[in-house]
XYZ file of C-alpha atoms in Angstrom:
169
model
C -66.893 17.770 286.466
C -66.171 18.902 282.926
C -64.489 22.049 284.180
C -62.585 20.482 287.072
C -60.907 17.551 285.310
C -58.963 19.567 282.638
C -57.570 21.840 285.369
C -56.370 18.987 287.301
C -54.955 17.251 284.323
C -52.934 20.527 283.484
C -51.037 19.926 286.567
C -50.054 16.537 285.791
C -51.238 14.940 289.036
C -51.265 11.200 289.161
C -54.980 10.943 289.241
C -56.726 7.642 288.601
C -60.375 8.526 289.119
C -62.275 11.654 289.720
C -65.869 10.909 290.914
C -68.605 12.225 293.057
C -71.224 10.925 295.441
C -74.399 13.166 295.599
C -75.782 11.288 298.448
C -72.970 12.370 300.948
C -72.158 15.508 298.750
C -68.431 14.423 298.234
C -65.926 14.682 295.328
C -63.623 11.848 295.474
C -60.163 12.020 293.888
C -57.958 8.691 293.664
C -54.236 9.121 293.172
C -51.834 6.596 291.993
C -48.939 7.247 294.305
C -47.680 6.923 297.779
C -49.116 8.692 300.747
C -46.201 11.134 300.864
C -47.005 12.437 297.321
C -50.642 12.765 298.138
C -49.817 14.857 301.428
C -47.689 17.140 299.047
C -50.494 17.507 296.340
C -53.648 17.380 298.279
C -54.135 21.073 299.079
C -53.469 21.945 295.502
C -56.004 19.694 294.197
C -58.754 20.756 296.752
C -57.954 24.345 295.948
C -58.308 23.762 292.213
C -61.479 21.877 292.908
C -62.988 24.408 295.189
C -62.359 27.289 292.762
C -63.620 25.391 289.733
C -66.689 24.209 291.411
C -68.052 27.612 292.892
C -70.424 28.085 289.887
C -71.757 24.493 289.771
C -73.787 22.182 291.848
C -70.666 20.846 293.375
C -69.890 24.058 295.313
C -70.812 22.696 298.696
C -69.408 19.450 298.286
C -66.574 18.199 300.468
C -63.432 16.975 298.775
C -61.591 13.668 299.570
C -58.184 12.899 298.185
C -56.853 9.396 298.654
C -54.362 6.886 297.685
C -55.404 4.188 295.050
C -55.824 0.894 296.789
C -54.853 -1.969 294.893
C -55.978 -5.166 296.287
C -53.774 -8.044 295.015
C -55.285 -11.496 295.571
C -53.265 -13.929 297.583
C -51.718 -17.115 296.102
C -54.486 -19.274 297.601
C -57.190 -17.141 296.089
C -55.647 -17.282 292.599
C -54.991 -21.010 292.797
C -58.825 -21.576 293.754
C -59.866 -19.313 290.841
C -57.393 -21.289 288.410
C -58.826 -24.527 289.724
C -62.515 -23.438 289.275
C -61.570 -22.373 285.653
C -59.701 -25.545 284.882
C -62.417 -27.754 286.299
C -65.102 -26.029 283.892
C -62.786 -26.340 280.998
C -62.132 -30.069 281.646
C -65.707 -30.800 282.067
C -66.667 -29.183 279.016
C -63.815 -30.638 276.865
C -64.463 -34.197 278.208
C -68.175 -33.797 277.558
C -67.549 -32.697 274.037
C -65.508 -35.712 273.399
C -68.179 -38.084 274.758
C -66.549 -39.006 277.975
C -69.994 -39.519 279.551
C -68.824 -41.633 282.562
C -67.211 -38.504 284.339
C -68.923 -37.975 287.588
C -66.850 -35.276 289.254
C -63.296 -33.343 288.761
C -61.173 -32.068 291.678
C -58.118 -30.092 291.273
C -55.742 -29.301 293.976
C -52.230 -28.086 294.632
C -49.978 -30.439 296.651
C -46.238 -30.636 297.107
C -45.498 -28.328 294.013
C -47.912 -30.737 291.872
C -51.100 -29.851 290.362
C -53.326 -32.983 291.034
C -56.315 -33.673 288.956
C -58.538 -36.447 290.298
C -61.382 -37.647 288.167
C -64.091 -39.764 289.488
C -66.042 -41.767 287.104
C -68.896 -44.288 286.871
C -66.765 -46.986 285.652
C -67.453 -50.196 287.514
C -64.829 -52.611 287.229
C -60.959 -52.308 286.505
C -60.700 -54.192 283.122
C -58.128 -53.624 280.217
C -60.852 -51.707 278.347
C -61.385 -49.491 281.461
C -57.880 -48.946 282.137
C -57.520 -47.809 278.524
C -60.579 -45.531 278.921
C -58.680 -43.998 281.973
C -55.645 -43.403 280.013
C -57.782 -41.836 277.165
C -59.257 -39.362 279.856
C -55.823 -38.715 281.119
C -54.524 -37.697 277.666
C -57.725 -35.748 277.014
C -57.019 -33.571 280.384
C -53.605 -32.995 279.140
C -54.622 -31.904 275.640
C -57.197 -29.610 277.133
C -54.663 -28.039 279.457
C -52.343 -27.574 276.246
C -55.183 -25.453 274.717
C -55.763 -23.337 277.808
C -54.249 -20.333 279.335
C -52.760 -22.407 282.058
C -50.614 -24.661 279.619
C -47.519 -23.873 281.587
C -49.206 -26.160 284.340
C -48.491 -29.073 282.227
C -44.960 -29.453 283.740
C -46.418 -30.130 287.073
C -49.791 -31.912 286.406
C -50.588 -35.407 287.474
C -53.976 -36.739 286.515
C -55.620 -39.719 288.314
C -58.711 -41.479 287.067
C -60.828 -43.460 289.528
C -63.786 -46.005 289.180
C -66.965 -45.790 291.137
C -65.229 -47.328 294.072
C -62.357 -44.705 294.214
C -59.826 -47.130 292.756
C -57.230 -45.660 290.344
C -57.605 -47.161 287.046
C -54.964 -45.159 284.896
């Protein structure tokens, strides 16, 4: 591979990776371009590799040149990942601030809003508990401010519920 790589680089091919699979005896070249470009350069790459590998253990390996596949996650997948990260961050931050009544946190997107629903073990809706719900809400917003997702503050809504799922904030 040490002999092959420099010769390919001299040609300025748009190679992303150069590897091999010893089980199937194959050399793999991943190219960052469209299929038309790959079709144009494939024979040149194979010729360089074939000539360079004749005195190596790769001499009988097949050569596969293929397009780099970039798998972009869809919006739903990205939202789920964001929600998981935020849920973890919120749980950690609330625990660090001694909000022991937190039972669960649910985050979801709805109507261009980011809804954060927090279920607590709070029993009754009293003035003290309403204020506690507001404290939790503020802490969530502070936590979001100190995160990678601080731009979400524009669209966040935080709902804190007691143990009977009645909103208290």
